[in-house]
PDB file of C-alpha atoms in Angstrom:
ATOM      1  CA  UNK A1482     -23.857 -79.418 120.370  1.00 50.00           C
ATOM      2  CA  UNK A1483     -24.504 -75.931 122.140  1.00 54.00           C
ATOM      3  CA  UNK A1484     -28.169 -74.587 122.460  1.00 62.00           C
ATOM      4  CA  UNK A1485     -29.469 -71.767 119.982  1.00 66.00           C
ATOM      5  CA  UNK A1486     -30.114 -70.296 123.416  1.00 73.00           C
ATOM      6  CA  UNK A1487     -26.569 -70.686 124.589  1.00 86.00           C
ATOM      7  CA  UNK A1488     -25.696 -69.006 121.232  1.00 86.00           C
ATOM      8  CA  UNK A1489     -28.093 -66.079 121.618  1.00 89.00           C
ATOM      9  CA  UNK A1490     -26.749 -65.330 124.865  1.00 91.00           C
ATOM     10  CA  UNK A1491     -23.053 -65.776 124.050  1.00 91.00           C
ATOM     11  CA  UNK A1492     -23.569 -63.150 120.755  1.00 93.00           C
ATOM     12  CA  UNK A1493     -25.435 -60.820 123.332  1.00 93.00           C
ATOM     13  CA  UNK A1494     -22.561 -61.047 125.585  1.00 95.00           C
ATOM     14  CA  UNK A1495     -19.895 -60.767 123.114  1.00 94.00           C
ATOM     15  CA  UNK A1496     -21.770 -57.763 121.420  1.00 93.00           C
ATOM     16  CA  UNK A1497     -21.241 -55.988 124.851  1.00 94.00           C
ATOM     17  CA  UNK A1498     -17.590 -56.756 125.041  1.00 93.00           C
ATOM     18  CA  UNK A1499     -16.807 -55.124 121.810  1.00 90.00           C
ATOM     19  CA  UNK A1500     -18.969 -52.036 123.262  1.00 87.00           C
ATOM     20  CA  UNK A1501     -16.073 -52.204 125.747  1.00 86.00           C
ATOM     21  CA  UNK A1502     -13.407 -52.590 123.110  1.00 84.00           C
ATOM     22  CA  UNK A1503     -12.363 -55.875 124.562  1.00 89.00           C
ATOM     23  CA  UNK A1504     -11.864 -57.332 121.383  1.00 92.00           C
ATOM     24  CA  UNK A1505      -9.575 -59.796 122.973  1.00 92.00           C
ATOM     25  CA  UNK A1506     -11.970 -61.456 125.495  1.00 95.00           C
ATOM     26  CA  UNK A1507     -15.088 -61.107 123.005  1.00 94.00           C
ATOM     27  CA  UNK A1508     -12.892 -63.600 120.129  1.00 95.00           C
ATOM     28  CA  UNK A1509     -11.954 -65.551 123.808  1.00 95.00           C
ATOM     29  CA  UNK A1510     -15.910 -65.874 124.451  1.00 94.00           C
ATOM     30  CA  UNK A1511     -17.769 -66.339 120.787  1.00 93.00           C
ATOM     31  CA  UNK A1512     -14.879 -68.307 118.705  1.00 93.00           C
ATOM     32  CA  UNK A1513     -15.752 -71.638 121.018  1.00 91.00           C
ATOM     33  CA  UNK A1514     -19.509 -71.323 118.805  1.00 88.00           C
ATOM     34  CA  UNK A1515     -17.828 -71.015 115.543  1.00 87.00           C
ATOM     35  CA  UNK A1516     -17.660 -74.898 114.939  1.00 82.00           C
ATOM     36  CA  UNK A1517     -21.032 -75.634 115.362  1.00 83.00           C
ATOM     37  CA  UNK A1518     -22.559 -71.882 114.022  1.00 86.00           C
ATOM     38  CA  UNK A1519     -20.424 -71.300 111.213  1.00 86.00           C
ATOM     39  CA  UNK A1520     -23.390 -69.932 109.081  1.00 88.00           C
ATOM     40  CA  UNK A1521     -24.504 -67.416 111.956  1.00 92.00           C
ATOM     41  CA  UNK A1522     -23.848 -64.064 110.512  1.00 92.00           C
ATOM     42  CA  UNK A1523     -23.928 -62.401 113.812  1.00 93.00           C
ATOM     43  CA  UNK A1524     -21.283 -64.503 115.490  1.00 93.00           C
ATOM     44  CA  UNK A1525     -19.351 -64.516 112.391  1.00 95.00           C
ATOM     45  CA  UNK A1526     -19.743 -60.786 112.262  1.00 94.00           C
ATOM     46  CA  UNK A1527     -18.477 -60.535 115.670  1.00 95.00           C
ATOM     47  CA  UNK A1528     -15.279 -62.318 115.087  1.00 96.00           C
ATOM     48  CA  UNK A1529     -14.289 -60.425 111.982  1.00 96.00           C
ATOM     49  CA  UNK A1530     -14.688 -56.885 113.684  1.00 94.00           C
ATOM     50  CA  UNK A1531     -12.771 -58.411 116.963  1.00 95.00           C
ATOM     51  CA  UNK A1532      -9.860 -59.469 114.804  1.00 95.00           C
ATOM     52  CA  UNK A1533      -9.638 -56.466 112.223  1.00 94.00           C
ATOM     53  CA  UNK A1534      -9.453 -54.249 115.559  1.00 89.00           C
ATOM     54  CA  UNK A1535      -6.850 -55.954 117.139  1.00 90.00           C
ATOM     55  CA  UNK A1536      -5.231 -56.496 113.014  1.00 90.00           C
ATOM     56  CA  UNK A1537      -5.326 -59.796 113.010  1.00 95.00           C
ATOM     57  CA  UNK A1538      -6.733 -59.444 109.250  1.00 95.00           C
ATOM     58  CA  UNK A1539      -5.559 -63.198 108.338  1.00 96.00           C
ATOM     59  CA  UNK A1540      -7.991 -64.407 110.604  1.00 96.00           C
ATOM     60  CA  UNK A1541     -10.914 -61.676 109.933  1.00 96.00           C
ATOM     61  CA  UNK A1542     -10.458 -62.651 106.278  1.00 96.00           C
ATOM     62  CA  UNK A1543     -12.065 -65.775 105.996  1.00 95.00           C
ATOM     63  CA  UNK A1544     -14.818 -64.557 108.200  1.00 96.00           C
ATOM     64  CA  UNK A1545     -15.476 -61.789 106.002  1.00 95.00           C
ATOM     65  CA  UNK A1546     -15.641 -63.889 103.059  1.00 93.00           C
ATOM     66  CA  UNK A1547     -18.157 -66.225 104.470  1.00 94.00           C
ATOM     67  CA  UNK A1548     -20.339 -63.346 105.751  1.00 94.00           C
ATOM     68  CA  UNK A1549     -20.156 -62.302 102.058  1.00 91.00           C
ATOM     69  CA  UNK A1550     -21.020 -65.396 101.250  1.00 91.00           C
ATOM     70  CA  UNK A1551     -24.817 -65.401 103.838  1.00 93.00           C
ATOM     71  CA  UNK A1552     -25.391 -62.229 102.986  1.00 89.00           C
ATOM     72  CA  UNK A1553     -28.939 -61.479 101.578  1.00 86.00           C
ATOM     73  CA  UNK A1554     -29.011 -57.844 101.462  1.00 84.00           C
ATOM     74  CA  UNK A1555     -27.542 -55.181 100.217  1.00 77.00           C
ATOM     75  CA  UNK A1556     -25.949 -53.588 103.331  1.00 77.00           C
ATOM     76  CA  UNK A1557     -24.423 -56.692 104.686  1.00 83.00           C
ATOM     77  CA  UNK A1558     -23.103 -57.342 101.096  1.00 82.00           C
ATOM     78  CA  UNK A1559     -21.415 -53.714 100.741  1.00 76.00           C
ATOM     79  CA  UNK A1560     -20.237 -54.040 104.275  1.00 80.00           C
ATOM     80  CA  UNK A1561     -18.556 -57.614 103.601  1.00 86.00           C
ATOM     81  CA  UNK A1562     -17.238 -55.947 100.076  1.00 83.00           C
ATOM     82  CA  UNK A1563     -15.335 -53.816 101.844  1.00 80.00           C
ATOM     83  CA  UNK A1564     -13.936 -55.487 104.585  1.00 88.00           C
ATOM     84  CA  UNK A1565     -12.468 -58.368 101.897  1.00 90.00           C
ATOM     85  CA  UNK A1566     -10.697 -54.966  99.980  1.00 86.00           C
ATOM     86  CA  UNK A1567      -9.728 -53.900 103.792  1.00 88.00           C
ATOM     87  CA  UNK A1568      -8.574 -56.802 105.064  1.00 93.00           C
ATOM     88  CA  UNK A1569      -6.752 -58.218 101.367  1.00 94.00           C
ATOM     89  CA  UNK A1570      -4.863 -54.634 101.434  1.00 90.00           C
ATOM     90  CA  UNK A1571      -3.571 -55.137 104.809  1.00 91.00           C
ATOM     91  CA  UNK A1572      -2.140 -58.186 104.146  1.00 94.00           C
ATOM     92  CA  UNK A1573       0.300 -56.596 101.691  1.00 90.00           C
ATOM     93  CA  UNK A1574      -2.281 -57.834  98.703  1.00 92.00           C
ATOM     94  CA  UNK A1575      -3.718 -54.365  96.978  1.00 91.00           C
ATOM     95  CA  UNK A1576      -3.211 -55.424  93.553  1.00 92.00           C
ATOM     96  CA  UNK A1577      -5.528 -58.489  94.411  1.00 92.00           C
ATOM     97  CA  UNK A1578      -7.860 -56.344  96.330  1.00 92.00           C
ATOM     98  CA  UNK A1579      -8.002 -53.869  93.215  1.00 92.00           C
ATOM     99  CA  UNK A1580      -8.906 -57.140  91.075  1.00 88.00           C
ATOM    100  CA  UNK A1581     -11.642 -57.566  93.764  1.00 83.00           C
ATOM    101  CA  UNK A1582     -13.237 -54.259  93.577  1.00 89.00           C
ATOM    102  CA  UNK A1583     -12.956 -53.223  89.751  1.00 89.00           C
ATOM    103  CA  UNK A1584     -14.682 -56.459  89.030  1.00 82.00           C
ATOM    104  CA  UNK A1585     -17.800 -55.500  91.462  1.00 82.00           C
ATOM    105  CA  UNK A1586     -17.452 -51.937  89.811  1.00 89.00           C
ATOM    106  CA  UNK A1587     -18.199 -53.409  86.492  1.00 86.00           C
ATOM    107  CA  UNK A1588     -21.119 -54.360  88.019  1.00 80.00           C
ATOM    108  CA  UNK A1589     -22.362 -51.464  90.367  1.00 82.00           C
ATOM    109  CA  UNK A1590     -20.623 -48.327  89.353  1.00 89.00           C
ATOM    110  CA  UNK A1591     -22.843 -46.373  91.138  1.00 89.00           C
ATOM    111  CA  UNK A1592     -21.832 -47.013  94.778  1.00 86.00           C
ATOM    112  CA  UNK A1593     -19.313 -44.545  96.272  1.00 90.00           C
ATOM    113  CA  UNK A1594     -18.075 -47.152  98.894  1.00 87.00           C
ATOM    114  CA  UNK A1595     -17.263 -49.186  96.294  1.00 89.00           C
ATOM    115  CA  UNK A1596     -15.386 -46.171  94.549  1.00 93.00           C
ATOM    116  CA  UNK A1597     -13.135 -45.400  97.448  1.00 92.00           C
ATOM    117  CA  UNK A1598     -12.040 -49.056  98.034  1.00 90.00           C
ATOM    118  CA  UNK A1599     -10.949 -48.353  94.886  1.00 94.00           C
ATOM    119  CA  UNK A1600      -9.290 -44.968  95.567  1.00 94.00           C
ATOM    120  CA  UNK A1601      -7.751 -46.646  98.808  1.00 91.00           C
ATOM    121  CA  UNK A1602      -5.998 -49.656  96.978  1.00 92.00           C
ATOM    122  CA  UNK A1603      -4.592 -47.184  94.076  1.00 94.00           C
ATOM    123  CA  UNK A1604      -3.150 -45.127  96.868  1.00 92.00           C
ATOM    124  CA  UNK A1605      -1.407 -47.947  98.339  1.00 90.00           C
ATOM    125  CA  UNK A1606       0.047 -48.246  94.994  1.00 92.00           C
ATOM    126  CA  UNK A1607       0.949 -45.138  94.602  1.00 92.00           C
ATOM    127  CA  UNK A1608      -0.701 -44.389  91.745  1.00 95.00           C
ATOM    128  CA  UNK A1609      -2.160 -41.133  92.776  1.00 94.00           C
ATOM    129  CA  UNK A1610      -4.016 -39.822  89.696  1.00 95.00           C
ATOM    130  CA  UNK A1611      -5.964 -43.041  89.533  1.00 96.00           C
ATOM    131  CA  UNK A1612      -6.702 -42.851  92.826  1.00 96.00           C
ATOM    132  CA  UNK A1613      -7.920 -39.053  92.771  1.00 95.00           C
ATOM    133  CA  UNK A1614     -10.331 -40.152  89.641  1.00 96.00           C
ATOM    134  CA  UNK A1615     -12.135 -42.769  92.005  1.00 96.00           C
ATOM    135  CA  UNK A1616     -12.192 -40.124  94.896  1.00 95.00           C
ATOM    136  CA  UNK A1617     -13.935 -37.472  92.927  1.00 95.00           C
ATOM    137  CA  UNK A1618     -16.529 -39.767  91.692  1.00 94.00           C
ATOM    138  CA  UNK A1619     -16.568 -41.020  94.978  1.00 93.00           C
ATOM    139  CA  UNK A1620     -17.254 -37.665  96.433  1.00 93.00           C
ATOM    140  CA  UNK A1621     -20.403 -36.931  93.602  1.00 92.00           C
ATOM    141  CA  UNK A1622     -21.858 -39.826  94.504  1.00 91.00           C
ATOM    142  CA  UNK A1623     -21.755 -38.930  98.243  1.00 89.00           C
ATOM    143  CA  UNK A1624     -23.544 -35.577  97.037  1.00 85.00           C
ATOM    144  CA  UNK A1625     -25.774 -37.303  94.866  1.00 79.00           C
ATOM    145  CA  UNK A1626     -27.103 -39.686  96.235  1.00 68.00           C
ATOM    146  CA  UNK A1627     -26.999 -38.262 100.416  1.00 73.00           C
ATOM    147  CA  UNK A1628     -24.302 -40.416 100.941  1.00 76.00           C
ATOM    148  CA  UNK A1629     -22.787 -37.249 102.668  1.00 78.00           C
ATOM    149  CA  UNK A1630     -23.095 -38.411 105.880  1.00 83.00           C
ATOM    150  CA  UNK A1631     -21.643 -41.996 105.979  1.00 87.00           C
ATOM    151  CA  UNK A1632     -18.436 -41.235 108.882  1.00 89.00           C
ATOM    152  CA  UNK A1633     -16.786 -44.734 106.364  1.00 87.00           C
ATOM    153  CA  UNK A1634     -16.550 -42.528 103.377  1.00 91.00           C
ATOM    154  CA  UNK A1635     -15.647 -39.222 105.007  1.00 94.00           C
ATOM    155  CA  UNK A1636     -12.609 -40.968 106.892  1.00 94.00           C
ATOM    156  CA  UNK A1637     -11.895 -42.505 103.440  1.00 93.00           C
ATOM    157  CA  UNK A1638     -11.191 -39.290 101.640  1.00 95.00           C
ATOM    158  CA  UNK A1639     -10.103 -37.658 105.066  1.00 96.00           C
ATOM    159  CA  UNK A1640      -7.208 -40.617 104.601  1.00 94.00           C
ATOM    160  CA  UNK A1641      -6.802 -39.562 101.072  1.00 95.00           C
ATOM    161  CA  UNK A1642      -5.519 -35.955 101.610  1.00 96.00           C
ATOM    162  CA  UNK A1643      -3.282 -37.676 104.653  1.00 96.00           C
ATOM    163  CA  UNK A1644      -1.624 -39.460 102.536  1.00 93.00           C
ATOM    164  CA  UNK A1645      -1.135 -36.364  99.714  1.00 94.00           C
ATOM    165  CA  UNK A1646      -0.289 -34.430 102.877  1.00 96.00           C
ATOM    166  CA  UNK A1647      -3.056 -31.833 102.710  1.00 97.00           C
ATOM    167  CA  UNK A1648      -3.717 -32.085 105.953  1.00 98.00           C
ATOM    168  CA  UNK A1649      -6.253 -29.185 106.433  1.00 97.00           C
ATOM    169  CA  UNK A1650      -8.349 -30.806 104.079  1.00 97.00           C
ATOM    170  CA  UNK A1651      -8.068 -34.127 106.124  1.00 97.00           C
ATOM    171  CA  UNK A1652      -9.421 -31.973 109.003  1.00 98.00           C
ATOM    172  CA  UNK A1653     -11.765 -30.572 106.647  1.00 96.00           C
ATOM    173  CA  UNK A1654     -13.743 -34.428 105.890  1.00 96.00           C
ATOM    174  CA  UNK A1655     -12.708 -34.986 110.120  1.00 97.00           C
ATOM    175  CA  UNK A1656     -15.039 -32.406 111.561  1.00 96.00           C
ATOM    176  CA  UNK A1657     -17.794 -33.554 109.078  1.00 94.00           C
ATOM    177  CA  UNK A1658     -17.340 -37.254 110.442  1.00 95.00           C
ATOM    178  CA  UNK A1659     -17.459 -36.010 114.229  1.00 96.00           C
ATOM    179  CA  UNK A1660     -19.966 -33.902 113.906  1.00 95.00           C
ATOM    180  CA  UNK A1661     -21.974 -37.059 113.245  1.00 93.00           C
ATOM    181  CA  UNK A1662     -19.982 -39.364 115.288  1.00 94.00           C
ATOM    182  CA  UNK A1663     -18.318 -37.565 118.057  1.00 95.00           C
ATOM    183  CA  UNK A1664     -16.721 -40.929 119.315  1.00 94.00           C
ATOM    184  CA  UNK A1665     -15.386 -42.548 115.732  1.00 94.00           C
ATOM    185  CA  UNK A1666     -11.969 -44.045 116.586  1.00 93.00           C
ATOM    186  CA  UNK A1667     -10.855 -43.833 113.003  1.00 94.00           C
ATOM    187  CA  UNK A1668     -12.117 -39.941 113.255  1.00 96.00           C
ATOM    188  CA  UNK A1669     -10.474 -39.301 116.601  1.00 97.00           C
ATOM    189  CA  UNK A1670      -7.039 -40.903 115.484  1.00 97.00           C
ATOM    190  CA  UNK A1671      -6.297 -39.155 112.390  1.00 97.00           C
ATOM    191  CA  UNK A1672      -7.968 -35.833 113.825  1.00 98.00           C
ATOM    192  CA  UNK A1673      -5.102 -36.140 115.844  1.00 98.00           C
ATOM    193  CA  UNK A1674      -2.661 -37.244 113.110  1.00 98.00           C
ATOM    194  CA  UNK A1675      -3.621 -34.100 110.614  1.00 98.00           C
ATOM    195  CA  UNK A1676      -3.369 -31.820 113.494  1.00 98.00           C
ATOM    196  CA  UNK A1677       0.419 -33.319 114.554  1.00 98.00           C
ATOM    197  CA  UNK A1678       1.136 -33.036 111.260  1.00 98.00           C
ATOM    198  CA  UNK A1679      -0.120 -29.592 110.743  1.00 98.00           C
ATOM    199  CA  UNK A1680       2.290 -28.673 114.017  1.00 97.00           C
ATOM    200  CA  UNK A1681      -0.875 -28.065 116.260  1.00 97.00           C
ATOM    201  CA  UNK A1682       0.247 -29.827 118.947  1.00 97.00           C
ATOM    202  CA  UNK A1683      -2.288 -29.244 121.929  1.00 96.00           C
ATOM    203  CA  UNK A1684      -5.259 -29.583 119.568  1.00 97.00           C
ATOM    204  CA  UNK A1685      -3.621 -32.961 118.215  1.00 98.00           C
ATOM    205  CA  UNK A1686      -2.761 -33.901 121.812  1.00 97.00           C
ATOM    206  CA  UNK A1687      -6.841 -33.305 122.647  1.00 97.00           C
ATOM    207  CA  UNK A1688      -7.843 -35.375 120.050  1.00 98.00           C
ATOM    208  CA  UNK A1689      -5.431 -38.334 120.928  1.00 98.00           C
ATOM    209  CA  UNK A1690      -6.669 -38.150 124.817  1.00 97.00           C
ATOM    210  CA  UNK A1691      -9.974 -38.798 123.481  1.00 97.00           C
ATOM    211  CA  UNK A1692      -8.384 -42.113 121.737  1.00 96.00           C
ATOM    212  CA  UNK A1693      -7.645 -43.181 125.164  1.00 94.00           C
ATOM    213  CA  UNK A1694     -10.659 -42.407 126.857  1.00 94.00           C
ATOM    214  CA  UNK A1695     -12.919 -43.968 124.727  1.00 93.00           C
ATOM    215  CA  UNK A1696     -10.874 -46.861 123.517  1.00 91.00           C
ATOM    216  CA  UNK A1697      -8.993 -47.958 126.545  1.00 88.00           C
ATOM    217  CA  UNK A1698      -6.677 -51.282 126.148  1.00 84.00           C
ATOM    218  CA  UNK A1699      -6.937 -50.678 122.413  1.00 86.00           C
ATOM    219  CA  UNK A1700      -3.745 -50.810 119.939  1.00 87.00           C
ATOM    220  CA  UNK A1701      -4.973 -47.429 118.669  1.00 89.00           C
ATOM    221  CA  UNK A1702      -5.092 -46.226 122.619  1.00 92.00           C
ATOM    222  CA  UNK A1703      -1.489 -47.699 122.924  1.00 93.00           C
ATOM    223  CA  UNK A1704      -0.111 -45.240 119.878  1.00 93.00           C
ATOM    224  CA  UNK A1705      -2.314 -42.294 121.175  1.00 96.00           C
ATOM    225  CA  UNK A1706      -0.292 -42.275 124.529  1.00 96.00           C
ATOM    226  CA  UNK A1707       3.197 -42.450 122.468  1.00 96.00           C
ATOM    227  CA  UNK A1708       1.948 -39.297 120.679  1.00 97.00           C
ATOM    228  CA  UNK A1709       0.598 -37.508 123.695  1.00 97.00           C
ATOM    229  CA  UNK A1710       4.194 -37.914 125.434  1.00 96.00           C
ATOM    230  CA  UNK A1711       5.294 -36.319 121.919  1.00 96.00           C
ATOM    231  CA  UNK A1712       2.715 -33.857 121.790  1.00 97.00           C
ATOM    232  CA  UNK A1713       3.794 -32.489 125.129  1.00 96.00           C
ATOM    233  CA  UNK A1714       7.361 -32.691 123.828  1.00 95.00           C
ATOM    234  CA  UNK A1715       6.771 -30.486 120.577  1.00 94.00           C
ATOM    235  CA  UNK A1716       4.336 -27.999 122.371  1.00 82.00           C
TER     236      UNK A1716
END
């Protein structure tokens, strides 16, 4: 059986990796500790983030659902919440993930993260006016209750107007998240995206360099170079 030092030191060092966005090499290092730590949120937490960011969600899953399972307060529990609807919708399940969330909404109606789960999973089924009723009571409960600044929400309902196409609102939400976290992947990627879209090619192309910069050996920093070679193409 490995020490609780051994463990300690292994999370510390795996916690660095991910700072790194080796994802790869921090599952590599901390998954070996799983067996005998399988109820040590931090190790389990980890794993889960490793393997969404490299979209493995089949193997996040189960994580998440144990972390959900540990979880004693609120934060961790709305943070598990979420990744479950995440990583259920990305395995081609958003009817099931829907299930998930309305049934926690009966519950807590009141919590806009929990609102634009619900917005996301309608939009993967296309059923836009349900959808748009989740993201505007979504986006009075991020008024309300000085949820305003959370960069998971604004990228939510920055993803919302991607997918409707209105892509200067998308920028819109994307300067808010960046503002207050100049380095957010998900910010920096579709900041790119809306401006590609909206034909501003050198701004998107900026946006995408800092993709690559900041999240070297990455699958996102992979599709950034495609669309900088494009970028440069279109300008």
């Amino acid at each position: 059986m490995m020490s609780q030092t051994s463990v300690s030191k292994t999370i510390k060092e795996a916690n660095a990796l991910l700072q790194l966005n080796k994802f790869r090499e921090a599952i590599e290092l901390a998954e070996p500790y799983l067996h005998y730590n399988s109820e040590n949120t931090e190790l389990l937490k980890i794993l889960s983030r490793s393997y969404y960011r490299i979209e493995e969600y089949e193997k996040g899953l189960p994580l998440v659902f144990l972390i959900y399972q540990l979880a004693k307060n609120e934060t961790t529990i709305n943070d598990a919440l979420c990744n479950i609807s995440l990583g259920l919708r990305e395995i081609g399940k958003p009817h099931e993930s829907l299930k998930f969330v309305l049934k926690i909404l009966e519950k807590n109606n009141s919590n806009p993260y929990f609102h634009s789960e619900a917005m996301r999973c309608y939009l993967e089924m296309k059923d836009i006016k349900s959808a748009e009723g989740h993201l505007n009571r979504c986006l009075s409960l991020m008024e309300r209750l000085d949820y305003r600044t959370s960069p998971v929400l604004l990228v939510h309902v920055a993803w919302f107007y991607m997918e409707l196409e209105e892509f200067s609102k998308s920028v819109e939400f994307l300067k808010r998240l960046l503002d207050i976290d100049p380095i957010n992947m998900d910010g920096l990627q579709s900041m790119g995206d809306s401006y590609f879209n909206l034909k501003m090619f050198r701004e998107a192309k900026d946006y995408y360099k800092k993709v690559n910069l900041y999240y070297s050996g990455t699958i996102q920093a992979e599709w950034a170079s495609l669309q900088i070679r494009e970028c440069e193409e279109l300008a």
